[in-house]
């Protein structure tokens, strides 16, 4: 088999890239290790920036997102039982949208099926060959047979645990990492959200987040230790841990119910540099991870895909490699700013240390954030997404 761009991974980055390339007549094949059902069962991000919305529109799969997505003009931050609101609209003129990653993935999968572009699910033992040569290719196993896919370029969109980044010689890549000693325990439930806007909670018991997927579906997270086992968290225990972290109004409005999904995600900051190796280009979580606090993971994957899709289009349509040559530098400039914001928001809102000086620093910074228009504006600008 031969294609122009071999895409590894059918998460949001791979599917979005495939759809954008197809629109411009660029052939691509996606190889995904999991089944489609498994990919759709992963509950992940919930907040998308305007740039991500625009890209989903550009890919031609935005109809359901505009119908069901919830526009949020601001966010609430609750500090030790007192809630404060930061208005994105007033401070930046922009908003964000609450629309789950699962729905985006489904829209992209449906879009891909509609155009008949090939995706190989349950593709095992994917291996990348000759990435620094003129004729890269990818081998894999599917339906009990060995396959070889020849291509011009490989897009590594296979997430943090994927094979693409690991295929690069160690001396060609530099990793920057920070692992936080905590995780998020998340619950999805078919209960109405406590508030019309997201509430990020700073509390002596630990961080919490009240989010949502729709007016009848809530997503809650509480900070937990990395040693926690999700099996040790029956629903009742989760709600009992969440309640004392909320303000009185939210506590009164909280409707509990059975969880329909429960999982633990570790918190990590990670960046691999560069993002291009010969004919291999990394995009999304394959190249970088942010702790989820700033809701940036999915949005960063989309911004990489924007740069990379434009670069491929330039290569095939205008016979120019300028975009491909600048891809890594341009993507990383945006990545590092989102890494900074996610790290800052994580350190600000979680119970990280028993050191009372550090706790006082958090409270002083939060007080400044709420009182200073400059500080709130900086927060809002980053949350809604920095310009390209
Ligand atoms: P992924 O979504 O990871 O997709 C990569 C795909 O590649 C997967 O389908 C995987 O199966 C496939 N793959 C992996 N290895 C191979 C291989 N060897 N061969 C073929 N295919 C392969 N972000 C937020 O903004 N908010 C959140 O609340 C949030 N929660 C998260 C919770 C968890 C548990 C995780 C892991 C991430 C979370 N994120 C969150 C981050 C966000 O979901 C990611 O940034 C986003 O999924 C990145 O998309 P991606 O396409 O780059 O990678
Ligand atoms: C959600 C996840 C986040 O990491 C975040 O910052 C906001 C919302 C969510 O899953 O809804």
Short mmCIF file of C-alpha atoms and ligand atoms in Angstrom, two decimals:
data_model
loop_
_atom_site.label_atom_id
_atom_site.label_comp_id
_atom_site.label_asym_id
_atom_site.label_seq_id
_atom_site.Cartn_x
_atom_site.Cartn_y
_atom_site.Cartn_z
CA UNK A 1 0.00 0.00 0.00
CA UNK A 2 1.13 3.56 -0.68
CA UNK A 3 -0.11 6.92 0.59
CA UNK A 4 1.17 10.47 0.82
CA UNK A 5 0.92 10.89 4.61
CA UNK A 6 0.83 7.92 6.99
CA UNK A 7 -0.85 9.02 10.23
CA UNK A 8 -0.19 6.99 13.38
CA UNK A 9 -3.05 7.27 15.90
CA UNK A 10 -6.78 7.98 15.51
CA UNK A 11 -7.17 10.31 18.48
CA UNK A 12 -8.31 13.89 17.87
CA UNK A 13 -4.91 14.94 16.41
CA UNK A 14 -4.72 12.10 13.85
CA UNK A 15 -8.37 12.29 12.81
CA UNK A 16 -8.35 16.08 12.49
CA UNK A 17 -5.15 16.03 10.43
CA UNK A 18 -6.56 13.29 8.19
CA UNK A 19 -9.75 15.25 7.56
CA UNK A 20 -7.93 18.52 6.76
CA UNK A 21 -5.48 16.81 4.39
CA UNK A 22 -8.27 14.97 2.61
CA UNK A 23 -10.10 18.27 2.03
CA UNK A 24 -7.04 19.47 0.13
CA UNK A 25 -6.71 16.29 -1.91
CA UNK A 26 -3.82 14.88 0.09
CA UNK A 27 -4.00 11.10 0.49
CA UNK A 28 -3.63 9.69 3.97
CA UNK A 29 -4.06 6.45 5.87
CA UNK A 30 -4.58 6.31 9.65
CA UNK A 31 -3.23 3.36 11.67
CA UNK A 32 -4.76 2.99 15.15
CA UNK A 33 -3.78 0.38 17.72
CA UNK A 34 -7.19 0.24 19.44
CA UNK A 35 -10.68 -0.46 18.15
CA UNK A 36 -12.96 2.47 17.29
CA UNK A 37 -15.25 1.63 20.23
CA UNK A 38 -12.33 1.73 22.64
CA UNK A 39 -11.16 5.12 21.31
CA UNK A 40 -14.69 6.47 21.87
CA UNK A 41 -14.91 5.08 25.39
CA UNK A 42 -12.07 7.27 26.69
CA UNK A 43 -13.49 10.27 28.55
CA UNK A 44 -11.01 13.11 28.38
CA UNK A 45 -11.05 16.83 27.64
CA UNK A 46 -14.12 19.05 27.88
CA UNK A 47 -13.19 22.66 27.06
CA UNK A 48 -12.25 23.86 23.58
CA UNK A 49 -10.81 27.17 22.46
CA UNK A 50 -11.98 29.21 19.48
CA UNK A 51 -8.97 28.07 17.45
CA UNK A 52 -10.00 24.45 17.97
CA UNK A 53 -13.63 25.24 17.08
CA UNK A 54 -12.45 26.95 13.88
CA UNK A 55 -10.33 23.98 12.88
CA UNK A 56 -13.18 21.52 13.44
CA UNK A 57 -15.30 23.78 11.22
CA UNK A 58 -12.53 23.88 8.62
CA UNK A 59 -12.50 20.07 8.69
CA UNK A 60 -16.22 20.21 7.83
CA UNK A 61 -17.48 18.36 10.91
CA UNK A 62 -18.66 21.23 13.13
CA UNK A 63 -22.46 20.97 12.77
CA UNK A 64 -23.20 18.92 15.90
CA UNK A 65 -20.61 20.89 17.91
CA UNK A 66 -22.44 24.18 17.15
CA UNK A 67 -25.76 22.59 17.99
CA UNK A 68 -24.79 20.91 21.28
CA UNK A 69 -21.69 22.79 22.47
CA UNK A 70 -22.15 25.18 25.40
CA UNK A 71 -20.59 28.63 25.08
CA UNK A 72 -18.92 29.77 28.31
CA UNK A 73 -18.13 33.47 28.75
CA UNK A 74 -16.38 33.05 32.07
CA UNK A 75 -15.15 30.68 34.74
CA UNK A 76 -15.47 30.54 38.50
CA UNK A 77 -12.71 29.93 40.99
CA UNK A 78 -13.67 28.96 44.52
CA UNK A 79 -11.08 29.59 47.22
CA UNK A 80 -11.75 28.04 50.62
CA UNK A 81 -15.54 28.26 50.17
CA UNK A 82 -15.76 31.69 48.49
CA UNK A 83 -16.45 31.89 44.75
CA UNK A 84 -14.98 34.47 42.33
CA UNK A 85 -15.84 34.88 38.67
CA UNK A 86 -13.45 35.77 35.86
CA UNK A 87 -15.22 36.99 32.74
CA UNK A 88 -13.43 36.03 29.52
CA UNK A 89 -15.90 38.05 27.54
CA UNK A 90 -15.31 41.32 29.42
CA UNK A 91 -11.54 40.90 29.59
CA UNK A 92 -10.75 39.47 26.15
CA UNK A 93 -13.97 39.64 24.10
CA UNK A 94 -13.68 35.84 23.64
CA UNK A 95 -15.35 32.70 25.00
CA UNK A 96 -14.65 28.97 25.15
CA UNK A 97 -16.94 26.04 24.35
CA UNK A 98 -17.76 23.02 26.46
CA UNK A 99 -17.98 20.06 24.08
CA UNK A 100 -16.48 16.71 25.02
CA UNK A 101 -13.48 15.15 23.31
CA UNK A 102 -15.56 11.99 22.88
CA UNK A 103 -18.08 13.94 20.78
CA UNK A 104 -15.34 15.60 18.71
CA UNK A 105 -13.78 12.20 18.08
CA UNK A 106 -17.16 10.76 17.07
CA UNK A 107 -17.82 13.68 14.68
CA UNK A 108 -14.38 13.20 13.12
CA UNK A 109 -14.84 9.42 12.83
CA UNK A 110 -18.23 9.92 11.16
CA UNK A 111 -16.73 12.55 8.85
CA UNK A 112 -13.93 10.20 7.87
CA UNK A 113 -16.34 7.33 7.23
CA UNK A 114 -18.46 9.67 5.04
CA UNK A 115 -15.51 10.49 2.76
CA UNK A 116 -14.39 6.87 2.69
CA UNK A 117 -10.84 7.64 3.82
CA UNK A 118 -9.00 4.59 5.18
CA UNK A 119 -8.45 4.00 8.90
CA UNK A 120 -7.03 0.69 10.07
CA UNK A 121 -8.22 0.02 13.61
CA UNK A 122 -6.62 -2.75 15.69
CA UNK A 123 -3.31 -2.20 13.83
CA UNK A 124 -0.70 -3.95 15.97
CA UNK A 125 3.09 -3.70 16.17
CA UNK A 126 3.23 -0.47 14.17
CA UNK A 127 6.89 0.24 13.33
CA UNK A 128 8.41 3.27 11.57
CA UNK A 129 11.24 2.78 9.07
CA UNK A 130 13.73 5.02 7.29
CA UNK A 131 12.37 8.29 8.73
CA UNK A 132 15.55 10.18 7.80
CA UNK A 133 15.62 8.79 4.24
CA UNK A 134 13.68 9.63 1.07
CA UNK A 135 11.38 6.59 1.29
CA UNK A 136 9.92 6.18 4.76
CA UNK A 137 7.48 3.35 5.41
CA UNK A 138 5.43 1.87 8.21
CA UNK A 139 4.88 -1.80 8.95
CA UNK A 140 2.06 -3.23 11.06
CA UNK A 141 -0.04 -6.32 11.67
CA UNK A 142 -3.80 -6.37 11.11
CA UNK A 143 -6.31 -9.17 10.49
CA UNK A 144 -3.56 -11.64 11.30
CA UNK A 145 -1.39 -10.43 8.37
CA UNK A 146 1.75 -8.30 8.06
CA UNK A 147 1.39 -5.07 6.06
CA UNK A 148 3.71 -2.39 4.71
CA UNK A 149 2.59 1.19 4.04
CA UNK A 150 4.91 3.33 1.93
CA UNK A 151 4.55 7.10 2.21
CA UNK A 152 6.13 10.51 1.69
CA UNK A 153 5.76 11.56 5.33
CA UNK A 154 4.74 10.09 8.70
CA UNK A 155 2.64 12.07 11.19
CA UNK A 156 3.12 10.70 14.71
CA UNK A 157 -0.24 11.46 16.37
CA UNK A 158 -0.16 8.45 18.66
CA UNK A 159 -0.24 10.09 22.08
CA UNK A 160 2.22 10.03 24.95
CA UNK A 161 2.60 6.23 25.02
CA UNK A 162 2.80 5.87 21.23
CA UNK A 163 5.58 4.40 19.13
CA UNK A 164 6.45 7.44 16.99
CA UNK A 165 8.45 9.43 19.53
CA UNK A 166 10.14 6.22 20.70
CA UNK A 167 11.29 5.52 17.12
CA UNK A 168 13.58 8.55 17.15
CA UNK A 169 17.28 7.96 18.00
CA UNK A 170 17.82 9.11 21.61
CA UNK A 171 20.57 11.56 20.60
CA UNK A 172 18.19 13.38 18.23
CA UNK A 173 15.58 14.28 20.85
CA UNK A 174 15.53 16.18 24.15
CA UNK A 175 12.79 15.59 26.72
CA UNK A 176 11.80 18.11 29.39
CA UNK A 177 9.57 16.70 32.09
CA UNK A 178 7.93 17.42 35.41
CA UNK A 179 5.88 14.76 37.17
CA UNK A 180 3.51 16.01 39.88
CA UNK A 181 2.91 13.86 42.96
CA UNK A 182 -0.85 13.77 42.35
CA UNK A 183 -3.62 12.71 40.03
CA UNK A 184 -7.23 13.58 39.19
CA UNK A 185 -10.01 11.18 40.03
CA UNK A 186 -12.81 11.95 37.56
CA UNK A 187 -16.47 11.00 37.59
CA UNK A 188 -19.02 11.40 34.82
CA UNK A 189 -22.67 11.29 35.88
CA UNK A 190 -26.06 11.95 34.35
CA UNK A 191 -26.93 14.65 36.86
CA UNK A 192 -27.40 18.39 36.24
CA UNK A 193 -24.22 20.48 36.79
CA UNK A 194 -23.98 22.50 40.03
CA UNK A 195 -23.38 25.71 38.11
CA UNK A 196 -23.77 27.10 34.60
CA UNK A 197 -20.03 27.75 34.54
CA UNK A 198 -17.06 25.57 35.48
CA UNK A 199 -15.88 25.91 39.07
CA UNK A 200 -12.19 25.36 39.81
CA UNK A 201 -11.80 24.76 43.54
CA UNK A 202 -8.83 25.52 45.79
CA UNK A 203 -9.36 23.97 49.22
CA UNK A 204 -7.22 22.77 52.15
CA UNK A 205 -8.50 19.23 51.44
CA UNK A 206 -7.25 19.50 47.86
CA UNK A 207 -8.27 20.68 44.40
CA UNK A 208 -11.65 19.93 42.82
CA UNK A 209 -13.28 20.83 39.51
CA UNK A 210 -16.99 20.96 38.70
CA UNK A 211 -17.40 20.67 34.96
CA UNK A 212 -20.05 19.40 32.60
CA UNK A 213 -20.82 17.91 29.22
CA UNK A 214 -24.43 19.11 28.84
CA UNK A 215 -27.25 20.57 30.98
CA UNK A 216 -27.94 17.02 32.19
CA UNK A 217 -24.45 15.53 32.36
CA UNK A 218 -21.76 16.54 34.85
CA UNK A 219 -18.04 15.88 35.03
CA UNK A 220 -16.34 16.24 38.40
CA UNK A 221 -12.73 15.80 39.42
CA UNK A 222 -10.99 15.70 42.78
CA UNK A 223 -7.28 15.74 43.46
CA UNK A 224 -6.04 12.33 44.63
CA UNK A 225 -2.74 10.67 45.40
CA UNK A 226 -0.99 8.71 42.66
CA UNK A 227 -1.26 5.57 44.78
CA UNK A 228 -5.10 5.58 44.61
CA UNK A 229 -6.91 2.66 43.06
CA UNK A 230 -10.14 3.59 41.31
CA UNK A 231 -11.70 0.39 42.69
CA UNK A 232 -11.36 1.87 46.17
CA UNK A 233 -13.68 4.73 45.19
CA UNK A 234 -17.33 3.73 45.20
CA UNK A 235 -19.56 6.63 44.07
CA UNK A 236 -20.63 7.47 47.64
CA UNK A 237 -17.02 7.98 48.70
CA UNK A 238 -16.38 10.28 45.73
CA UNK A 239 -19.36 12.53 46.52
CA UNK A 240 -18.42 12.67 50.21
CA UNK A 241 -14.89 13.82 49.27
CA UNK A 242 -16.19 16.41 46.80
CA UNK A 243 -18.87 18.05 48.99
CA UNK A 244 -16.72 19.64 51.70
CA UNK A 245 -14.49 21.27 49.04
CA UNK A 246 -17.42 23.23 47.55
CA UNK A 247 -18.99 26.53 48.61
CA UNK A 248 -22.39 26.45 50.39
CA UNK A 249 -24.43 27.25 47.28
CA UNK A 250 -22.71 24.60 45.14
CA UNK A 251 -23.00 22.05 47.94
CA UNK A 252 -26.74 22.70 48.19
CA UNK A 253 -27.20 22.46 44.43
CA UNK A 254 -25.07 19.34 44.01
CA UNK A 255 -27.13 16.45 42.67
CA UNK A 256 -25.33 13.16 43.16
CA UNK A 257 -26.07 9.99 41.25
CA UNK A 258 -24.46 6.87 39.86
CA UNK A 259 -21.25 7.39 37.90
CA UNK A 260 -21.19 6.34 34.28
CA UNK A 261 -17.38 6.56 34.11
CA UNK A 262 -14.68 6.86 36.72
CA UNK A 263 -10.94 7.07 36.12
CA UNK A 264 -7.67 8.42 37.48
CA UNK A 265 -5.30 10.53 35.38
CA UNK A 266 -1.77 11.32 36.56
CA UNK A 267 -0.54 14.91 36.21
CA UNK A 268 2.52 15.49 34.07
CA UNK A 269 4.25 18.24 32.12
CA UNK A 270 6.38 16.97 29.24
CA UNK A 271 7.84 18.44 26.05
CA UNK A 272 9.97 16.66 23.45
CA UNK A 273 12.14 18.86 21.25
CA UNK A 274 12.24 19.13 18.28
CA UNK A 275 8.91 17.94 16.84
CA UNK A 276 10.33 17.01 13.42
CA UNK A 277 12.81 14.22 12.60
CA UNK A 278 13.48 13.91 8.89
CA UNK A 279 10.15 12.84 7.42
CA UNK A 280 8.51 12.17 10.79
CA UNK A 281 6.44 14.96 12.38
CA UNK A 282 5.06 14.61 15.92
CA UNK A 283 1.77 16.29 16.86
CA UNK A 284 -0.36 16.44 20.03
CA UNK A 285 0.33 14.28 23.07
CA UNK A 286 2.98 12.34 21.13
CA UNK A 287 5.18 15.42 21.53
CA UNK A 288 3.92 17.06 24.72
CA UNK A 289 1.73 16.60 27.77
CA UNK A 290 0.22 19.24 30.03
CA UNK A 291 -1.42 18.66 33.40
CA UNK A 292 -5.18 18.99 32.72
CA UNK A 293 -5.74 22.03 34.97
CA UNK A 294 -5.71 24.63 32.18
CA UNK A 295 -7.76 22.45 29.75
CA UNK A 296 -5.00 22.82 27.16
CA UNK A 297 -4.15 19.23 26.04
CA UNK A 298 -6.68 18.85 23.28
CA UNK A 299 -6.37 22.49 22.24
CA UNK A 300 -2.60 22.16 21.82
CA UNK A 301 -3.07 19.01 19.75
CA UNK A 302 -5.38 21.04 17.49
CA UNK A 303 -2.92 23.90 17.18
CA UNK A 304 -0.11 21.50 16.14
CA UNK A 305 -2.45 20.03 13.54
CA UNK A 306 -3.21 23.50 12.21
CA UNK A 307 0.50 24.24 11.63
CA UNK A 308 1.20 20.75 10.26
CA UNK A 309 -1.78 20.59 7.90
CA UNK A 310 -0.91 24.00 6.45
CA UNK A 311 2.71 22.86 6.02
CA UNK A 312 1.68 19.70 4.12
CA UNK A 313 -0.75 21.67 1.95
CA UNK A 314 2.05 24.15 1.15
CA UNK A 315 4.37 21.25 0.28
CA UNK A 316 1.95 19.51 -2.10
CA UNK A 317 0.17 22.54 -3.60
CA UNK A 318 2.90 25.18 -3.72
CA UNK A 319 5.93 22.87 -3.83
CA UNK A 320 7.36 24.77 -0.85
CA UNK A 321 8.94 23.16 2.21
CA UNK A 322 8.99 26.41 4.19
CA UNK A 323 6.08 25.35 6.46
CA UNK A 324 7.54 21.88 7.06
CA UNK A 325 10.93 23.38 7.87
CA UNK A 326 9.40 25.82 10.37
CA UNK A 327 6.83 23.40 11.85
CA UNK A 328 8.77 22.42 14.95
CA UNK A 329 9.79 25.97 15.85
CA UNK A 330 6.30 27.41 15.34
CA UNK A 331 4.49 24.64 17.18
CA UNK A 332 6.91 24.67 20.11
CA UNK A 333 6.57 28.43 20.60
CA UNK A 334 2.86 27.92 21.30
CA UNK A 335 3.40 24.66 23.22
CA UNK A 336 5.74 26.26 25.75
CA UNK A 337 3.27 29.05 26.55
CA UNK A 338 0.49 26.52 27.18
CA UNK A 339 2.91 24.42 29.25
CA UNK A 340 3.66 27.49 31.35
CA UNK A 341 -0.02 28.31 31.90
CA UNK A 342 -0.96 24.69 32.76
CA UNK A 343 1.97 24.36 35.18
CA UNK A 344 1.12 27.72 36.80
CA UNK A 345 -2.58 26.88 37.21
CA UNK A 346 -1.70 23.44 38.60
CA UNK A 347 0.71 24.89 41.18
CA UNK A 348 -1.81 27.60 42.10
CA UNK A 349 -4.84 25.41 42.75
CA UNK A 350 -3.64 22.05 44.10
CA UNK A 351 -2.57 21.05 47.58
CA UNK A 352 1.01 20.28 46.68
CA UNK A 353 2.94 20.92 49.84
CA UNK A 354 2.45 20.99 53.62
CA UNK A 355 4.79 23.97 53.73
CA UNK A 356 2.66 26.84 55.07
CA UNK A 357 4.79 29.44 53.25
CA UNK A 358 3.94 27.85 49.91
CA UNK A 359 0.25 27.68 50.88
CA UNK A 360 0.30 31.41 51.75
CA UNK A 361 1.94 32.13 48.37
CA UNK A 362 -0.99 30.40 46.63
CA UNK A 363 -3.53 32.45 48.58
CA UNK A 364 -1.66 35.72 47.91
CA UNK A 365 -1.49 34.94 44.20
CA UNK A 366 -5.20 34.05 44.07
CA UNK A 367 -6.13 37.27 45.89
CA UNK A 368 -4.04 39.25 43.40
CA UNK A 369 -5.64 37.36 40.49
CA UNK A 370 -9.14 38.40 41.60
CA UNK A 371 -8.26 42.02 42.51
CA UNK A 372 -6.00 42.97 39.62
CA UNK A 373 -7.52 43.55 36.21
CA UNK A 374 -4.08 42.98 34.68
CA UNK A 375 -3.73 39.59 36.40
CA UNK A 376 -7.32 38.49 35.54
CA UNK A 377 -6.77 39.58 31.95
CA UNK A 378 -3.56 37.54 31.72
CA UNK A 379 -5.47 34.51 33.08
CA UNK A 380 -8.39 35.01 30.69
CA UNK A 381 -6.10 35.49 27.66
CA UNK A 382 -4.35 32.21 28.36
CA UNK A 383 -7.52 30.27 29.20
CA UNK A 384 -9.35 31.23 26.01
CA UNK A 385 -6.19 30.47 24.02
CA UNK A 386 -3.29 32.62 22.89
CA UNK A 387 -3.24 33.82 19.29
CA UNK A 388 -1.14 32.00 16.68
P1 LIG B 1 -4.54 10.75 21.98
O1 LIG B 1 -5.92 11.21 22.24
O2 LIG B 1 -3.82 10.06 23.09
O3 LIG B 1 -4.60 9.79 20.71
C1 LIG B 1 -3.53 8.98 20.32
C2 LIG B 1 -4.04 7.74 19.63
O4 LIG B 1 -2.94 6.97 19.19
C3 LIG B 1 -4.86 6.86 20.54
O5 LIG B 1 -6.09 6.56 19.95
C4 LIG B 1 -3.98 5.63 20.75
O6 LIG B 1 -4.74 4.45 20.91
C5 LIG B 1 -3.19 5.61 19.45
N1 LIG B 1 -1.92 4.90 19.57
C6 LIG B 1 -1.06 4.88 20.62
N2 LIG B 1 -0.02 4.11 20.36
C7 LIG B 1 -0.18 3.61 19.11
C8 LIG B 1 0.57 2.74 18.29
N3 LIG B 1 1.73 2.22 18.72
N4 LIG B 1 0.10 2.44 17.07
C9 LIG B 1 -1.08 2.99 16.63
N5 LIG B 1 -1.84 3.81 17.37
C10 LIG B 1 -1.40 4.12 18.59
N6 LIG B 1 -7.06 17.34 28.27
C11 LIG B 1 -7.83 18.33 28.65
O7 LIG B 1 -7.74 19.42 28.05
N7 LIG B 1 -8.74 18.14 29.66
C12 LIG B 1 -8.88 16.92 30.31
O8 LIG B 1 -9.70 16.75 31.18
C13 LIG B 1 -8.05 15.86 29.94
N8 LIG B 1 -8.14 14.65 30.55
C14 LIG B 1 -7.30 13.64 30.15
C15 LIG B 1 -7.35 12.38 30.78
C16 LIG B 1 -6.48 11.35 30.40
C17 LIG B 1 -6.54 10.01 31.08
C18 LIG B 1 -5.55 11.58 29.35
C19 LIG B 1 -4.60 10.46 28.92
C20 LIG B 1 -5.53 12.82 28.72
C21 LIG B 1 -6.38 13.86 29.12
N9 LIG B 1 -6.36 15.13 28.50
C22 LIG B 1 -7.15 16.12 28.90
C23 LIG B 1 -5.51 15.43 27.43
C24 LIG B 1 -6.22 15.31 26.08
O9 LIG B 1 -7.18 14.30 26.16
C25 LIG B 1 -5.15 15.01 25.09
O10 LIG B 1 -4.29 16.13 25.04
C26 LIG B 1 -5.67 14.67 23.71
O11 LIG B 1 -6.32 13.43 23.73
C27 LIG B 1 -4.50 14.63 22.72
O12 LIG B 1 -4.93 14.09 21.52
P2 LIG B 1 -3.95 13.24 20.64
O13 LIG B 1 -4.73 12.87 19.43
O14 LIG B 1 -2.66 13.95 20.51
O15 LIG B 1 -3.61 11.94 21.51
C1 LIG B 2 -12.49 19.51 31.95
C2 LIG B 2 -11.22 19.06 32.08
C3 LIG B 2 -10.23 19.96 32.38
O1 LIG B 2 -8.96 19.56 32.50
C4 LIG B 2 -10.49 21.29 32.56
O2 LIG B 2 -9.50 22.14 32.89
C5 LIG B 2 -11.76 21.73 32.40
C6 LIG B 2 -12.78 20.83 32.10
C7 LIG B 2 -13.57 18.54 31.63
O3 LIG B 2 -13.28 17.35 31.51
O4 LIG B 2 -14.73 18.95 31.55
#
